[in-house]
mmCIF file of N, CA and C in Angstrom:
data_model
loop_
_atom_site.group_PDB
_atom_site.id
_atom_site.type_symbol
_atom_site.label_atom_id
_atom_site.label_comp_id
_atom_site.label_asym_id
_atom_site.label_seq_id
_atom_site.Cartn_x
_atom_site.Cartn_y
_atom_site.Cartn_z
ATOM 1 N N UNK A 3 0.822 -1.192 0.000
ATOM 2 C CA UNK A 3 0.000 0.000 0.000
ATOM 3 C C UNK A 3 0.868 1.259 0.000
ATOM 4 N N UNK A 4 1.729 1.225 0.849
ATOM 5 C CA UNK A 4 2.638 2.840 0.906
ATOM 6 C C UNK A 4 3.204 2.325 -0.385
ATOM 7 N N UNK A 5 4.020 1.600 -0.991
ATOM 8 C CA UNK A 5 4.675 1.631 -2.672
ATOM 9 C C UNK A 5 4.028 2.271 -3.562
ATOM 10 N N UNK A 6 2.298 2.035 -3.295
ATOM 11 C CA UNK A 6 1.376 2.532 -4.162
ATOM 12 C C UNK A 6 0.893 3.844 -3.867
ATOM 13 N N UNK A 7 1.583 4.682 -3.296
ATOM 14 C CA UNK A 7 1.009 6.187 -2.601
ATOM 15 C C UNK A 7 2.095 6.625 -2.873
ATOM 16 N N UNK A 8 3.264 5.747 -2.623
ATOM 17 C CA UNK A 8 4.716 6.614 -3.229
ATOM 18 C C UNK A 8 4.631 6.622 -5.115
ATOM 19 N N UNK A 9 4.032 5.764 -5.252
ATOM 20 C CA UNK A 9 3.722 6.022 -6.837
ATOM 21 C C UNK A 9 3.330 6.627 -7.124
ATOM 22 N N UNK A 10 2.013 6.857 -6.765
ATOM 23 C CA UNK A 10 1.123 7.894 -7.701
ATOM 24 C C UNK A 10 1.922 9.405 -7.142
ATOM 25 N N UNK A 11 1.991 9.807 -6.269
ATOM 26 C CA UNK A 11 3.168 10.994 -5.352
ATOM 27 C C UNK A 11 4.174 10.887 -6.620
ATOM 28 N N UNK A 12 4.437 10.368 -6.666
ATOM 29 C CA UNK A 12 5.997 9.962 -7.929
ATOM 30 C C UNK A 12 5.394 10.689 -9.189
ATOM 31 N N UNK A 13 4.472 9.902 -9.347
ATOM 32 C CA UNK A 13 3.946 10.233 -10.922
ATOM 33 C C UNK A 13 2.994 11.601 -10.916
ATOM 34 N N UNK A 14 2.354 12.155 -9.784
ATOM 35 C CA UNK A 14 1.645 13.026 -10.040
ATOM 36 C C UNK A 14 2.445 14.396 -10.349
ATOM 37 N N UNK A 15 3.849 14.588 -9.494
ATOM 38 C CA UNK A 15 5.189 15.330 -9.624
ATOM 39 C C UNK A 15 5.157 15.419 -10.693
ATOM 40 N N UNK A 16 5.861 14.154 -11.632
ATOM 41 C CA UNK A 16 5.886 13.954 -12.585
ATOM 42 C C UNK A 16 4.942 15.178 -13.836
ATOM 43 N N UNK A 17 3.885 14.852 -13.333
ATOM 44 C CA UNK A 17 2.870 15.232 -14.220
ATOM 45 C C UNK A 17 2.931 16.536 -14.324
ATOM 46 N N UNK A 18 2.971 17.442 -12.715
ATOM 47 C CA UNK A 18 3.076 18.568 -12.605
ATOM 48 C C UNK A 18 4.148 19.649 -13.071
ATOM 49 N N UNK A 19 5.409 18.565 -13.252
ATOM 50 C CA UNK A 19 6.486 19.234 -13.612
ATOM 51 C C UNK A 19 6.304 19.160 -14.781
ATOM 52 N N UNK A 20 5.972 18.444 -15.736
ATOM 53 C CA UNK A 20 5.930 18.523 -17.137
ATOM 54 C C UNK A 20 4.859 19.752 -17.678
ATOM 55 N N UNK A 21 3.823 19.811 -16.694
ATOM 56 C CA UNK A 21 3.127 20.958 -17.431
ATOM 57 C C UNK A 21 3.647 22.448 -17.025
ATOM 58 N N UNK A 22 4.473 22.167 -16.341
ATOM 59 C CA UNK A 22 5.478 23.697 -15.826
ATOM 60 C C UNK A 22 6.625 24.043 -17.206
ATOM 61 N N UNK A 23 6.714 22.537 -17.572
ATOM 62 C CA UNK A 23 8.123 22.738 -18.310
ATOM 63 C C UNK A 23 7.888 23.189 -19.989
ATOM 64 N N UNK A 24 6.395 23.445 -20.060
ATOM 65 C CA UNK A 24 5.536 24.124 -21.079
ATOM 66 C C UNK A 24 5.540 25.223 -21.148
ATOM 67 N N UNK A 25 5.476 26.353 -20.125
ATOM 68 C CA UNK A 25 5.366 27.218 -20.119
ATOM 69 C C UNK A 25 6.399 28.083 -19.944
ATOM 70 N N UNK A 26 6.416 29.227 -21.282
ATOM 71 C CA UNK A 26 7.077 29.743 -21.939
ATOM 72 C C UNK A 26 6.844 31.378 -21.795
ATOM 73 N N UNK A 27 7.524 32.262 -21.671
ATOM 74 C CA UNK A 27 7.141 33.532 -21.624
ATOM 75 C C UNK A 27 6.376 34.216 -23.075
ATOM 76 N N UNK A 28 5.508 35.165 -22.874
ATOM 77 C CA UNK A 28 4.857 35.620 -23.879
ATOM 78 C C UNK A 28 5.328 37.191 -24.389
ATOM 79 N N UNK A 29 6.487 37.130 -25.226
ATOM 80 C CA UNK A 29 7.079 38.502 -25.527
ATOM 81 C C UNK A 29 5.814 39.330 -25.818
ATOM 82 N N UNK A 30 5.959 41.032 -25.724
ATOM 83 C CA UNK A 30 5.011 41.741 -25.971
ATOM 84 C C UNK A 30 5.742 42.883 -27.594
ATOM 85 N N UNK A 31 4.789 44.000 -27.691
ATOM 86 C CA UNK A 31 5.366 44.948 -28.807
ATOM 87 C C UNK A 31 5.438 45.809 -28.097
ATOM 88 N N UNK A 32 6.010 46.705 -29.172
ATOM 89 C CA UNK A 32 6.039 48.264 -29.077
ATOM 90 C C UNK A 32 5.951 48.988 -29.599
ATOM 91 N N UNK A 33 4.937 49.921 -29.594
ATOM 92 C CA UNK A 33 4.353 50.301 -30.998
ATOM 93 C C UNK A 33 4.135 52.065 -30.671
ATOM 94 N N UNK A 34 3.942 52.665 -31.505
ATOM 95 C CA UNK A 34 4.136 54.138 -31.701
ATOM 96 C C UNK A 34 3.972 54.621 -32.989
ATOM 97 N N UNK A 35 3.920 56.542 -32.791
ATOM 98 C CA UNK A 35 4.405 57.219 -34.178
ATOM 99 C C UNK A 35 5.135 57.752 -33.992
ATOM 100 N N UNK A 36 5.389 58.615 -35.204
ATOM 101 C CA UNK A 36 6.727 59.477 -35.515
ATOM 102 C C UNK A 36 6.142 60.844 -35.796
ATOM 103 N N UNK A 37 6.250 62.296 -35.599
ATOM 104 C CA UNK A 37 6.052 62.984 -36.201
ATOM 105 C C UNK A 37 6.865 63.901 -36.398
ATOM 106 N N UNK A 38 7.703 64.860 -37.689
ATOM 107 C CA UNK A 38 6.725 64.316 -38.517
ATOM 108 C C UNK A 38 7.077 62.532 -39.197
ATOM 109 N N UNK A 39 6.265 62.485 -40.360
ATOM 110 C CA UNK A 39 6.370 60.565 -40.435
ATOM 111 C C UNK A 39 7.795 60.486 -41.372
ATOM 112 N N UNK A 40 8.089 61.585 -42.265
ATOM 113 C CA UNK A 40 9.203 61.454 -43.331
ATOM 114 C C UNK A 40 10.584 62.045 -42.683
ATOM 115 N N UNK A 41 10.475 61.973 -41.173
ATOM 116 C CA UNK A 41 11.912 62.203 -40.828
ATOM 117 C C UNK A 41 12.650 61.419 -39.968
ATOM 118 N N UNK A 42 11.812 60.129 -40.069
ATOM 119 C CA UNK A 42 12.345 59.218 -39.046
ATOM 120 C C UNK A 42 12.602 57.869 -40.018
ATOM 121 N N UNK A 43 13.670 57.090 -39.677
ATOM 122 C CA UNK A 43 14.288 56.021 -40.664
ATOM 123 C C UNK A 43 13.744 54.790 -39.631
ATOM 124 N N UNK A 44 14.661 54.596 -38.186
ATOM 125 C CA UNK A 44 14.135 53.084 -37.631
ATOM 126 C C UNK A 44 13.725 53.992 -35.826
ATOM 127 N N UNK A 45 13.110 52.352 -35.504
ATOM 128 C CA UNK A 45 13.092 52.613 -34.111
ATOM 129 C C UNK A 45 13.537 52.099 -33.354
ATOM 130 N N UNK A 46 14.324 52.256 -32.425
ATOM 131 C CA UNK A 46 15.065 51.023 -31.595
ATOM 132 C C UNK A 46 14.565 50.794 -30.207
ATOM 133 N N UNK A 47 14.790 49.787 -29.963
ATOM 134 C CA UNK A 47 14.094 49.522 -28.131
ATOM 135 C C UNK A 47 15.567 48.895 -27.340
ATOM 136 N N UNK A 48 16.298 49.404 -26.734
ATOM 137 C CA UNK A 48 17.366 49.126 -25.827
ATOM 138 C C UNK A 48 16.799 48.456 -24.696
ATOM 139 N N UNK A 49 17.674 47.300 -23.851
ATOM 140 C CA UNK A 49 17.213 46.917 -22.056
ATOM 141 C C UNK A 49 18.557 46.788 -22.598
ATOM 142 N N UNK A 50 18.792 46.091 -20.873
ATOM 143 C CA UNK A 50 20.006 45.490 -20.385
ATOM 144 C C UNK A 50 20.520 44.466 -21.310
ATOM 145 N N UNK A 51 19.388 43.224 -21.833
ATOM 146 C CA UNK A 51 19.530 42.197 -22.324
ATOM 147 C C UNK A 51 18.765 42.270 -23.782
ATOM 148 N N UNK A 52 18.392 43.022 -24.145
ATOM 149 C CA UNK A 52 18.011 43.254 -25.910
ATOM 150 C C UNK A 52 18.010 44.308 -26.500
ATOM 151 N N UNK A 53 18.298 44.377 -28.248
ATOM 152 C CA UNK A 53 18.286 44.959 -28.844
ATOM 153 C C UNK A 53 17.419 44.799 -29.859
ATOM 154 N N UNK A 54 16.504 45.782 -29.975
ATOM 155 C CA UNK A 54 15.663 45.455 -31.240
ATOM 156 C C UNK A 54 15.460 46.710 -31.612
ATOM 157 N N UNK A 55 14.911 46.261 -33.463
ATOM 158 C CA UNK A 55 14.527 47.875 -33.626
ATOM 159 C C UNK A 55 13.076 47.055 -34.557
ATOM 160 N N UNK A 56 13.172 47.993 -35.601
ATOM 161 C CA UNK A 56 11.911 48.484 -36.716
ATOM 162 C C UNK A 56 11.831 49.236 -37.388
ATOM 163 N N UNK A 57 11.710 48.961 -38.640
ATOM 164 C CA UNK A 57 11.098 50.558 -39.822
ATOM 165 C C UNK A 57 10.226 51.150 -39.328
ATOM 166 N N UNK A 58 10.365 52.703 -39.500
ATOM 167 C CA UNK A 58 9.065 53.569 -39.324
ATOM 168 C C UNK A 58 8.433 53.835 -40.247
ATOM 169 N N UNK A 59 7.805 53.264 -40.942
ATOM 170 C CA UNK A 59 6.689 53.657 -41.996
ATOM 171 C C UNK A 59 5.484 54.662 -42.016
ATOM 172 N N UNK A 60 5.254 55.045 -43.149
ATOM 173 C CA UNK A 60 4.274 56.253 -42.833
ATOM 174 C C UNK A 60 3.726 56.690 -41.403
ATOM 175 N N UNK A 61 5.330 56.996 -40.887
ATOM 176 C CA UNK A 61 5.317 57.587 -39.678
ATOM 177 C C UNK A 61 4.868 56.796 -38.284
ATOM 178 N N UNK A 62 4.994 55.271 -38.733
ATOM 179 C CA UNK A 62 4.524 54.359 -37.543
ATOM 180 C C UNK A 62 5.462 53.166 -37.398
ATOM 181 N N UNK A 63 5.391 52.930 -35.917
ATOM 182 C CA UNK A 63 6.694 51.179 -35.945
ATOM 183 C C UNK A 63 5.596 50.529 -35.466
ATOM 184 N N UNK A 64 6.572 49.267 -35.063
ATOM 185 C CA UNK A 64 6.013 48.265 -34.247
ATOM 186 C C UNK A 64 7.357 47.280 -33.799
ATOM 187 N N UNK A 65 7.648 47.209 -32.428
ATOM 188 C CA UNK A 65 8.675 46.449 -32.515
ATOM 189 C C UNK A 65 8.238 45.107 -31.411
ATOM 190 N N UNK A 66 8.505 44.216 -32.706
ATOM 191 C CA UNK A 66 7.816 42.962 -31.838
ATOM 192 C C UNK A 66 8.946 42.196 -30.904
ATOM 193 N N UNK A 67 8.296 40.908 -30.443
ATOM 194 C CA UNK A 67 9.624 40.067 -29.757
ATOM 195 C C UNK A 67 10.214 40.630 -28.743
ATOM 196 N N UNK A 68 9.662 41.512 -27.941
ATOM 197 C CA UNK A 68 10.306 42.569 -26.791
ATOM 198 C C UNK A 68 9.928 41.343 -25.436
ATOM 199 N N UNK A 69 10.654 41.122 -24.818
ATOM 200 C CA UNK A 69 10.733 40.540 -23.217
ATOM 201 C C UNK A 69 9.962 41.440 -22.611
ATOM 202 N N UNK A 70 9.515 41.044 -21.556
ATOM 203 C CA UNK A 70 9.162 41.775 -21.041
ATOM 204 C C UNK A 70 10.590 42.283 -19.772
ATOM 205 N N UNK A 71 10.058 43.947 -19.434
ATOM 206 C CA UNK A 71 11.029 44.572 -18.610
ATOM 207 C C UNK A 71 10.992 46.198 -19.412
ATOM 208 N N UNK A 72 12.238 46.466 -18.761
ATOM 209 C CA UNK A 72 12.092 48.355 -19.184
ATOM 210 C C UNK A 72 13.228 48.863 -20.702
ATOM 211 N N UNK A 73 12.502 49.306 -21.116
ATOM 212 C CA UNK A 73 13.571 49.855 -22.591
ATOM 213 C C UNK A 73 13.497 51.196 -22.784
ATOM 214 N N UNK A 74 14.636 51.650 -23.711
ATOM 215 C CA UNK A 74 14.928 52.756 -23.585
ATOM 216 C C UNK A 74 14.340 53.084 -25.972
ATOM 217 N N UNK A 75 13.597 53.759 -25.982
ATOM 218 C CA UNK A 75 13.032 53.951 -27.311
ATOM 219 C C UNK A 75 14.180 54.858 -27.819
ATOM 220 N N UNK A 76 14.326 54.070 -29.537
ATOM 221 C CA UNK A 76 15.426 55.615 -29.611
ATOM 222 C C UNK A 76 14.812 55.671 -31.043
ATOM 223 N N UNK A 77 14.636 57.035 -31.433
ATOM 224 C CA UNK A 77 14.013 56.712 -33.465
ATOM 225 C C UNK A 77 14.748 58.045 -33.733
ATOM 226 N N UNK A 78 15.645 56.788 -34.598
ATOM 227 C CA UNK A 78 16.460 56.697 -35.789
ATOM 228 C C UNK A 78 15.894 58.139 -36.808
ATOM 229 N N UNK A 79 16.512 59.617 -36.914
ATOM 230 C CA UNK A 79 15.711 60.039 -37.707
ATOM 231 C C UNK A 79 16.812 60.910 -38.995
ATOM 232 N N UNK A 80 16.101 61.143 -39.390
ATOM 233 C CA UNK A 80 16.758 61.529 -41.553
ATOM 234 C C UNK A 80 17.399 63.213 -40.788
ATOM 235 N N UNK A 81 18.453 63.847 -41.294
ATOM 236 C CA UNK A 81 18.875 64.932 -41.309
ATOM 237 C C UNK A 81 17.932 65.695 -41.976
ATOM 238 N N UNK A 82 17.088 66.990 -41.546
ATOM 239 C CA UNK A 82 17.697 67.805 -40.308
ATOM 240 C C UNK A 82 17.457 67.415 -39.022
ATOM 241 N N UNK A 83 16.474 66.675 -38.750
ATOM 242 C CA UNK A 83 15.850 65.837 -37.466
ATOM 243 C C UNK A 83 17.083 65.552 -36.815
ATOM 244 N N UNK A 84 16.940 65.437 -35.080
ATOM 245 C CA UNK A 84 17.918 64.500 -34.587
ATOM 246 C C UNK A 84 17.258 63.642 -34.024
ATOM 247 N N UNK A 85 17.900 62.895 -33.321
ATOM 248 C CA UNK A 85 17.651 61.105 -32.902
ATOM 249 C C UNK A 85 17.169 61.845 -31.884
ATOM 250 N N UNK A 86 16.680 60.885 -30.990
ATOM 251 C CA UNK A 86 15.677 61.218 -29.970
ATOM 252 C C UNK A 86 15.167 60.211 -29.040
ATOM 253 N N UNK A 87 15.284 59.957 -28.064
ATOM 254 C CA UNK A 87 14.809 59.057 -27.002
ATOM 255 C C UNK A 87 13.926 59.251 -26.046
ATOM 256 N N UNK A 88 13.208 58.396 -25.650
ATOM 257 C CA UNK A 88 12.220 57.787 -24.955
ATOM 258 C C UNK A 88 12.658 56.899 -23.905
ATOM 259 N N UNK A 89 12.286 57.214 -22.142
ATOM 260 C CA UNK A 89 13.190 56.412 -21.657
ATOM 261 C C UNK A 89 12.447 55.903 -20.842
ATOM 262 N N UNK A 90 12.543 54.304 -20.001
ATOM 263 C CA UNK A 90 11.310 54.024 -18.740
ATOM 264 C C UNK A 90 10.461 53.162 -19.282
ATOM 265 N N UNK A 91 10.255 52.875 -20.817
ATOM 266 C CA UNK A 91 8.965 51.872 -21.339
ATOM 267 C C UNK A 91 8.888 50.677 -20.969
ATOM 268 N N UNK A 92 7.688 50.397 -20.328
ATOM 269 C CA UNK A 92 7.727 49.176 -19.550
ATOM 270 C C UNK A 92 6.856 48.591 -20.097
ATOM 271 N N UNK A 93 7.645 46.966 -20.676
ATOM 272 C CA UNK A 93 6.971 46.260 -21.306
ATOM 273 C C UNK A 93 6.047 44.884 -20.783
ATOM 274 N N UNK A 94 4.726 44.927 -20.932
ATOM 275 C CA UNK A 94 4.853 43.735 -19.792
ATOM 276 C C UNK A 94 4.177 42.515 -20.660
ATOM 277 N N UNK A 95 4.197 41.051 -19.956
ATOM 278 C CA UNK A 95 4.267 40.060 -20.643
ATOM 279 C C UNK A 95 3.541 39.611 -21.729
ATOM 280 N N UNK A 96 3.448 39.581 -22.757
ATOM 281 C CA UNK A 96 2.342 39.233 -24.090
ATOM 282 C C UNK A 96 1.213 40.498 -24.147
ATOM 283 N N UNK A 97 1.666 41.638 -23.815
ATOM 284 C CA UNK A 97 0.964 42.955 -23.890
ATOM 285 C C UNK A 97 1.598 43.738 -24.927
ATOM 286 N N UNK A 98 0.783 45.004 -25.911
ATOM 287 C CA UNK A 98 1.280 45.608 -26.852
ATOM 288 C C UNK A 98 1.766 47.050 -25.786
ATOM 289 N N UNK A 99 2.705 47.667 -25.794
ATOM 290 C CA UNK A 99 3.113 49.170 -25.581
ATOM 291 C C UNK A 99 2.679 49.858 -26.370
ATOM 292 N N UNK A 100 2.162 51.166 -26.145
ATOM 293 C CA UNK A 100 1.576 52.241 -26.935
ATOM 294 C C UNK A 100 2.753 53.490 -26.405
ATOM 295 N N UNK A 101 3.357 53.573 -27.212
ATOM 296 C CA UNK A 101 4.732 54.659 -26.590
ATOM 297 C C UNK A 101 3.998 56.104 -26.932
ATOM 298 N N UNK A 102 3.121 56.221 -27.751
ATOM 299 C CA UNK A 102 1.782 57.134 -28.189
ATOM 300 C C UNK A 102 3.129 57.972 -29.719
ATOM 301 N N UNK A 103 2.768 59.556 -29.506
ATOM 302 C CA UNK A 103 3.748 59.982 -30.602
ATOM 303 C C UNK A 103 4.463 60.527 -29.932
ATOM 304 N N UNK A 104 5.869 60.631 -30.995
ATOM 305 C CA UNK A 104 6.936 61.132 -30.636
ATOM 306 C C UNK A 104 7.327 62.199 -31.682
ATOM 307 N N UNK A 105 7.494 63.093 -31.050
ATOM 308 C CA UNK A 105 8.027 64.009 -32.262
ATOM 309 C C UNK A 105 9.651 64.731 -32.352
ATOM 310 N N UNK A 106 9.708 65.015 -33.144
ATOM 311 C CA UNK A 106 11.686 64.745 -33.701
ATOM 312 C C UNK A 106 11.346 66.381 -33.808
ATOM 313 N N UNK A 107 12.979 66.320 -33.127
ATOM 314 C CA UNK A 107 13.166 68.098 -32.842
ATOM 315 C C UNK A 107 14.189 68.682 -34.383
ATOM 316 N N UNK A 108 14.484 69.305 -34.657
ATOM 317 C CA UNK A 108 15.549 69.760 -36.162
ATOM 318 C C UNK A 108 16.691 70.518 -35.153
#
C-alpha cells in the first residue's frame, strides 16, 4: 500500500512538472508614431539584455519580440531631425506598448 502512494506521489510530480516545463514567456510589442512621419528612418528599443529595432513607416513602428522589462526607445531620424529618445517603457508580458507619438526636434 505505501509503494502505491509513493507512486502515484511519484507520478503526479511527474505530471506537474511537465506541465510547468511548457510554459514559456509571452514577448510583448512596441508600438508608436513618428512625427513628422518622413523624418524618421528606424526605431530602436534598448534593455540590459536586448536589442531590437523596426522601420518607421508612414510615420509608424512596431517592434515585436520585446521581453518583457524596461527599454529605452530611440528613433532613428533623416537629417535635419535629430535622434531622440524615450526612456522608462515598460513592457509587460504578451501585452502591446503604446509609446503614443513622438516628435523629432531639427
Amino acid at each position: 500500500m505505501k509503494q502505491l502512494t509513493k507512486l502515484k506521489l511519484g507520478l503526479l510530480g511527474i505530471g506537474v512538472a511537465g506541465l510547468f516545463s511548457f510554459y514559456t514567456v509571452q514577448n510583448g510589442t512596441i508600438k508608436g508614431t513618428v512625427s513628422p512621419s518622413e523624418g524618421a528612418v528606424r526605431a530602436w528599443a534598448l534593455s540590459s539584455s536586448d536589442t531590437l529595432r523596426a522601420p518607421v513607416q508612414s510615420g509608424a513602428f512596431e517592434i515585436t519580440n520585446a521581453k518583457p522589462g524596461t527599454y529605452r526607445i530611440i528613433i532613428e531620424a533623416k537629417p535635419p531631425y535629430k535622434n531622440i529618445a524615450k526612456d522608462d517603457v515598460n513592457v509587460a508580458e504578451g501585452q502591446p506598448t503604446d509609446v503614443g507619438e513622438i516628435k523629432l526636434q531639427q
